[in-house]
Amino acid sequence: MDQAVTMQSCCKTIDVPDAVLGAIQRMERPVVISHVVPDADALGSAFAMARALTNERRSPTVALPEGSLSQRLSFLLDMAGISIATDEDFSAADGFIVCDTAKKPRCNVGLERKDSDWSADRVIVNIDHHETNTNFGDVNWIVGEASSACELVYHFLCAADRPIDQATASLLYAGIQTDTLGFSLPTATASALHAGGDLVGLGADVALLGEKLGRSQSKSEFDLLRIIYANTSVLAGGEIAYSSASYQEIQDAGCSAADIDDQINVPRSVDGARLAMLFTEGRQGKTRINFRGSGNVTVIDLAAKFKGGGHSQAAGAIVDADLVATIAKVLPEAESHLSQFGPAS
């Protein structure tokens, strides 16, 4: 049986601003948006928000342009059972709720809207946990110490007294679990653990999520992972590990840019690596870089050198150059960056 939670039973470690509550409560036809190449936190927060807000007065939809959903995470859309925003929905929207997105150009609204004023003076509520968020919304709720956007959406739904059923709980748990790497990163704070526990109590399907997120791969995803393993190299005495996949390698594996994300954990897992990077050319002539730091090594400043951003130890950037040129440009900067942190303790 589906369960529901009210504000009184929530862990109140993160306060929700009244401006956020008021702006969203006034919307009747919002479009909920996350970032391009959405991960489980982006999808989980957007889907859960739309699902929990839906009632007889409010009809939210979620922006999910064709080709932006990875094979591995497609089950989250099936779980959510929400409506995907159409052109008509964008035109009729009385506001936008943007989750897990640090900059407006990163909003996953489709290439046809990228260079247009798609919000057209309507209210944008910006809910995010990235330290580099540009506060592009009309109402901004940015909590850099939060584990994930899903943790923030959980607290919003509690404060708004919206029901959290089993599917919504599962969507939110998926984002918290993946953004904390299975509750193993420093971002797995007491607040994140409390939220995760609450969501399990509300019926989050931990077994299903563990299987789908951690133990299930299509043949094409497996083939891409083999490429990432084969292309992994180290430098700086093994303290930097990096891997790559060219546009052709990604295509030959049967994958697309939407399927690139967690593969960063391959170079990240190299013993002794303090700085890990993944270079992928999902689109020809554009190379995405995932940066990860461990120990005392932060990567947000390194990402910023390439107009990227994110978190202290997990960041990213996109460079307008092919894979080979990007790697040649970034590696010296990475070595220089690492040197400022001194020897490993």
XYZ file of C-alpha atoms in Angstrom:
345
model
C 0.000 0.000 0.000
C 1.281 3.459 -0.886
C 2.153 5.630 2.067
C 2.201 9.385 2.466
C 4.205 11.737 4.635
C 3.323 15.152 5.973
C 5.500 18.019 7.072
C 5.220 17.023 10.737
C 7.007 13.688 10.192
C 9.905 15.052 8.132
C 13.471 15.543 9.230
C 13.676 19.346 9.392
C 17.411 19.810 8.836
C 16.967 21.975 5.722
C 14.526 24.867 5.842
C 12.501 25.702 2.749
C 12.221 29.446 2.022
C 8.702 30.864 2.004
C 9.429 32.457 -1.382
C 10.006 29.005 -2.898
C 6.852 27.579 -1.356
C 4.749 30.544 -2.432
C 6.058 30.730 -6.010
C 5.473 27.045 -6.698
C 2.117 26.909 -4.927
C 0.855 29.675 -7.232
C 1.736 27.733 -10.395
C -0.994 25.712 -12.077
C 0.730 24.635 -15.293
C 4.437 24.541 -14.489
C 7.061 22.871 -16.631
C 9.698 21.133 -14.519
C 13.196 21.168 -16.012
C 16.546 19.596 -15.166
C 19.966 19.789 -16.808
C 21.195 18.463 -20.139
C 22.478 14.875 -20.035
C 20.355 14.306 -16.923
C 21.588 11.897 -14.262
C 19.486 10.127 -11.647
C 19.408 13.183 -9.391
C 18.254 15.464 -12.196
C 15.581 13.041 -13.360
C 14.531 11.961 -9.889
C 14.089 15.512 -8.617
C 12.180 16.681 -11.699
C 9.968 13.601 -11.944
C 9.231 13.546 -8.210
C 8.382 17.244 -8.168
C 5.941 16.882 -11.057
C 4.416 13.706 -9.683
C 3.843 15.070 -6.187
C 2.489 18.434 -7.370
C -0.146 16.929 -9.658
C -3.673 17.388 -8.374
C -7.101 18.539 -9.562
C -5.830 22.144 -9.823
C -2.251 21.671 -10.985
C -1.006 19.910 -14.143
C 2.795 19.938 -14.252
C 4.822 18.467 -17.094
C 8.538 17.656 -17.353
C 10.885 18.820 -20.104
C 12.665 15.802 -21.550
C 13.770 16.373 -25.160
C 14.169 13.335 -27.366
C 17.548 11.678 -27.001
C 18.295 13.024 -23.532
C 17.298 9.935 -21.544
C 20.004 7.304 -21.039
C 19.315 3.605 -21.469
C 20.158 2.881 -17.842
C 17.812 5.497 -16.394
C 14.826 5.001 -18.680
C 13.114 2.963 -15.957
C 12.771 6.137 -13.872
C 10.463 7.634 -16.490
C 8.351 4.481 -16.461
C 8.243 4.648 -12.666
C 7.255 8.323 -12.635
C 4.274 8.049 -14.951
C 4.340 11.788 -15.648
C 3.605 13.806 -18.793
C 6.445 15.041 -20.988
C 6.208 18.723 -21.908
C 5.144 19.555 -25.459
C 5.512 22.834 -27.340
C 1.995 23.676 -26.211
C 2.942 23.035 -22.594
C 5.893 25.429 -22.853
C 3.641 28.085 -24.383
C 0.908 27.638 -21.761
C 3.227 27.313 -18.754
C 2.663 29.827 -15.960
C 6.089 29.145 -14.490
C 9.130 26.882 -14.541
C 10.727 24.820 -11.789
C 14.367 24.092 -12.581
C 16.064 21.347 -10.568
C 19.748 20.401 -10.276
C 20.913 22.932 -12.873
C 23.631 25.517 -12.210
C 23.256 27.739 -15.283
C 20.309 28.650 -17.487
C 22.074 27.541 -20.705
C 22.348 24.067 -19.128
C 18.567 23.699 -18.883
C 17.370 20.646 -20.795
C 14.806 22.395 -22.964
C 15.917 21.119 -26.378
C 18.191 22.554 -29.051
C 15.309 24.413 -30.686
C 14.842 26.515 -27.530
C 18.456 26.822 -26.445
C 19.032 30.277 -27.931
C 15.514 31.597 -27.373
C 13.869 33.280 -24.410
C 11.893 30.167 -23.589
C 10.848 31.431 -20.164
C 9.426 34.654 -21.693
C 9.232 36.652 -18.435
C 7.498 33.874 -16.538
C 8.745 32.949 -13.084
C 11.642 30.517 -12.788
C 12.149 28.787 -9.440
C 15.731 27.545 -9.274
C 16.320 24.609 -6.869
C 19.893 23.373 -6.796
C 22.838 22.153 -4.741
C 25.710 23.206 -7.040
C 28.103 25.680 -5.456
C 28.599 27.373 -8.832
C 24.908 28.108 -9.426
C 24.536 31.523 -11.087
C 21.200 32.324 -9.365
C 19.520 32.633 -12.742
C 16.023 32.155 -11.366
C 13.531 34.719 -10.198
C 13.389 32.711 -6.987
C 16.599 30.883 -6.072
C 17.005 28.144 -3.469
C 20.628 27.040 -3.598
C 21.976 24.840 -0.810
C 25.568 23.907 -1.571
C 25.882 21.556 1.390
C 22.876 19.471 0.315
C 23.703 16.033 -1.018
C 21.488 16.350 -4.057
C 18.578 18.135 -5.661
C 16.430 15.180 -4.622
C 17.171 15.890 -0.970
C 15.974 19.468 -1.472
C 12.843 18.404 -3.336
C 12.089 15.967 -0.514
C 12.183 18.801 2.014
C 10.086 20.994 -0.269
C 7.387 18.344 -0.606
C 7.333 17.905 3.161
C 7.057 21.649 3.769
C 4.351 21.962 1.096
C 2.472 19.050 2.673
C 2.425 17.161 -0.622
C 1.976 13.367 -0.583
C 5.028 11.173 -1.149
C 3.916 7.778 -2.399
C 6.115 4.767 -3.094
C 7.067 5.799 -6.624
C 7.884 9.374 -5.572
C 9.941 8.077 -2.647
C 11.851 5.779 -4.993
C 12.594 8.607 -7.426
C 13.939 10.813 -4.639
C 15.968 8.000 -3.092
C 17.552 7.270 -6.484
C 18.939 10.803 -6.699
C 20.287 10.874 -3.150
C 21.792 7.398 -3.448
C 23.600 8.073 -6.721
C 24.823 11.588 -5.943
C 26.408 10.308 -2.724
C 27.796 7.237 -4.542
C 25.818 4.870 -2.383
C 26.129 7.077 0.716
C 29.930 6.781 0.550
C 30.981 10.387 -0.183
C 31.407 13.322 2.209
C 28.078 14.597 0.855
C 26.370 11.744 2.714
C 25.589 14.068 5.608
C 23.296 13.373 8.521
C 20.577 15.245 6.636
C 21.034 13.066 3.537
C 20.991 9.882 5.620
C 17.867 11.009 7.478
C 16.151 11.809 4.180
C 17.180 8.453 2.722
C 15.881 6.661 5.791
C 12.598 8.543 5.673
C 12.173 7.642 2.017
C 12.833 3.966 2.684
C 10.176 4.177 5.376
C 7.823 5.608 2.773
C 8.355 2.638 0.507
C 11.350 3.508 -1.675
C 12.202 0.290 -3.491
C 15.849 -0.039 -2.456
C 16.263 -3.496 -3.985
C 14.909 -2.454 -7.385
C 16.944 0.754 -7.397
C 20.098 -1.122 -6.419
C 19.595 -3.566 -9.266
C 18.723 -0.973 -11.895
C 21.299 1.628 -10.882
C 24.182 -0.592 -9.853
C 23.837 -4.051 -11.311
C 22.138 -3.727 -14.698
C 23.774 -2.893 -18.005
C 22.704 -3.302 -21.603
C 25.149 -4.889 -24.038
C 25.946 -1.459 -25.502
C 26.609 0.046 -22.072
C 28.865 -2.880 -21.240
C 30.757 -2.408 -24.510
C 31.240 1.288 -23.707
C 32.525 0.407 -20.249
C 35.095 -1.928 -21.803
C 36.333 0.988 -23.896
C 36.642 3.204 -20.823
C 38.647 0.542 -18.997
C 40.900 -0.015 -22.014
C 41.546 3.717 -22.452
C 42.400 4.411 -18.799
C 45.840 5.905 -18.163
C 47.681 7.435 -15.232
C 50.236 10.204 -14.825
C 51.801 12.233 -12.038
C 53.083 9.062 -10.431
C 49.630 7.505 -10.516
C 47.946 10.386 -8.686
C 46.019 11.395 -11.821
C 43.910 8.808 -13.615
C 41.926 9.556 -16.739
C 40.069 7.810 -19.511
C 38.314 8.745 -22.720
C 35.892 7.726 -25.422
C 35.811 9.298 -28.846
C 32.657 10.047 -30.777
C 33.259 7.009 -32.980
C 33.937 4.719 -30.028
C 30.715 5.811 -28.347
C 28.745 5.276 -31.548
C 30.379 1.894 -32.243
C 29.369 0.746 -28.764
C 25.752 1.590 -29.600
C 25.612 4.445 -27.108
C 25.110 8.199 -27.214
C 26.039 11.254 -25.167
C 23.045 10.516 -22.916
C 24.716 7.304 -21.758
C 27.845 9.043 -20.432
C 28.053 9.715 -16.705
C 28.954 7.032 -14.190
C 31.909 5.826 -16.292
C 33.991 8.417 -14.426
C 34.066 5.855 -11.624
C 36.473 3.727 -13.678
C 39.485 6.087 -13.537
C 38.282 7.253 -10.136
C 38.707 3.711 -8.807
C 42.422 3.480 -9.650
C 44.290 2.942 -6.401
C 46.288 6.024 -5.476
C 44.478 8.397 -7.846
C 43.665 11.724 -6.194
C 42.350 13.391 -9.345
C 40.250 11.525 -11.908
C 38.974 12.716 -15.274
C 36.796 11.315 -18.022
C 36.923 12.837 -21.512
C 34.047 11.939 -23.843
C 33.145 13.294 -27.269
C 29.419 12.601 -27.253
C 28.928 15.102 -30.057
C 31.560 15.625 -32.719
C 33.803 18.557 -31.907
C 32.536 18.915 -28.325
C 34.295 17.166 -25.468
C 32.748 16.740 -22.047
C 35.063 16.435 -19.056
C 34.042 14.898 -15.744
C 36.380 15.827 -12.878
C 36.566 14.050 -9.519
C 38.809 14.720 -6.541
C 39.535 12.657 -3.454
C 41.183 13.296 -0.115
C 42.090 16.977 0.080
C 41.978 17.476 -3.693
C 39.192 19.710 -4.990
C 38.356 20.084 -8.672
C 35.908 22.973 -8.913
C 38.650 25.513 -9.705
C 40.077 23.212 -12.375
C 36.662 22.903 -14.015
C 36.259 26.681 -13.875
C 39.378 27.089 -16.049
C 37.347 25.459 -18.815
C 34.143 27.408 -18.078
C 32.689 24.546 -16.102
C 31.417 24.160 -12.573
C 29.788 21.871 -10.076
C 30.859 20.849 -6.608
C 34.072 20.941 -4.636
C 35.081 17.379 -5.537
C 32.764 16.620 -8.447
C 32.607 19.005 -11.378
C 32.405 19.107 -15.145
C 32.961 21.175 -18.244
C 32.354 21.081 -21.980
C 35.105 22.193 -24.349
C 34.479 23.185 -27.959
C 37.248 20.999 -29.328
C 37.737 17.386 -30.319
C 38.864 14.727 -27.894
C 42.578 14.705 -28.732
C 42.938 18.489 -28.573
C 41.009 18.691 -25.317
C 43.067 16.022 -23.577
C 46.303 17.711 -24.687
C 45.054 21.009 -23.296
C 43.688 19.735 -19.984
C 46.359 17.291 -18.795
C 49.072 19.925 -18.123
C 46.515 22.051 -16.286
C 45.497 19.016 -14.224
C 49.093 18.299 -13.212
C 49.636 21.914 -12.257
C 46.361 21.932 -10.328
C 47.230 18.780 -8.385
C 50.633 20.139 -7.335
C 49.047 22.789 -5.108
C 47.643 20.138 -2.756
C 51.015 18.723 -1.727
C 51.790 15.045 -1.216
C 49.095 12.567 -0.266
C 48.692 12.209 3.477
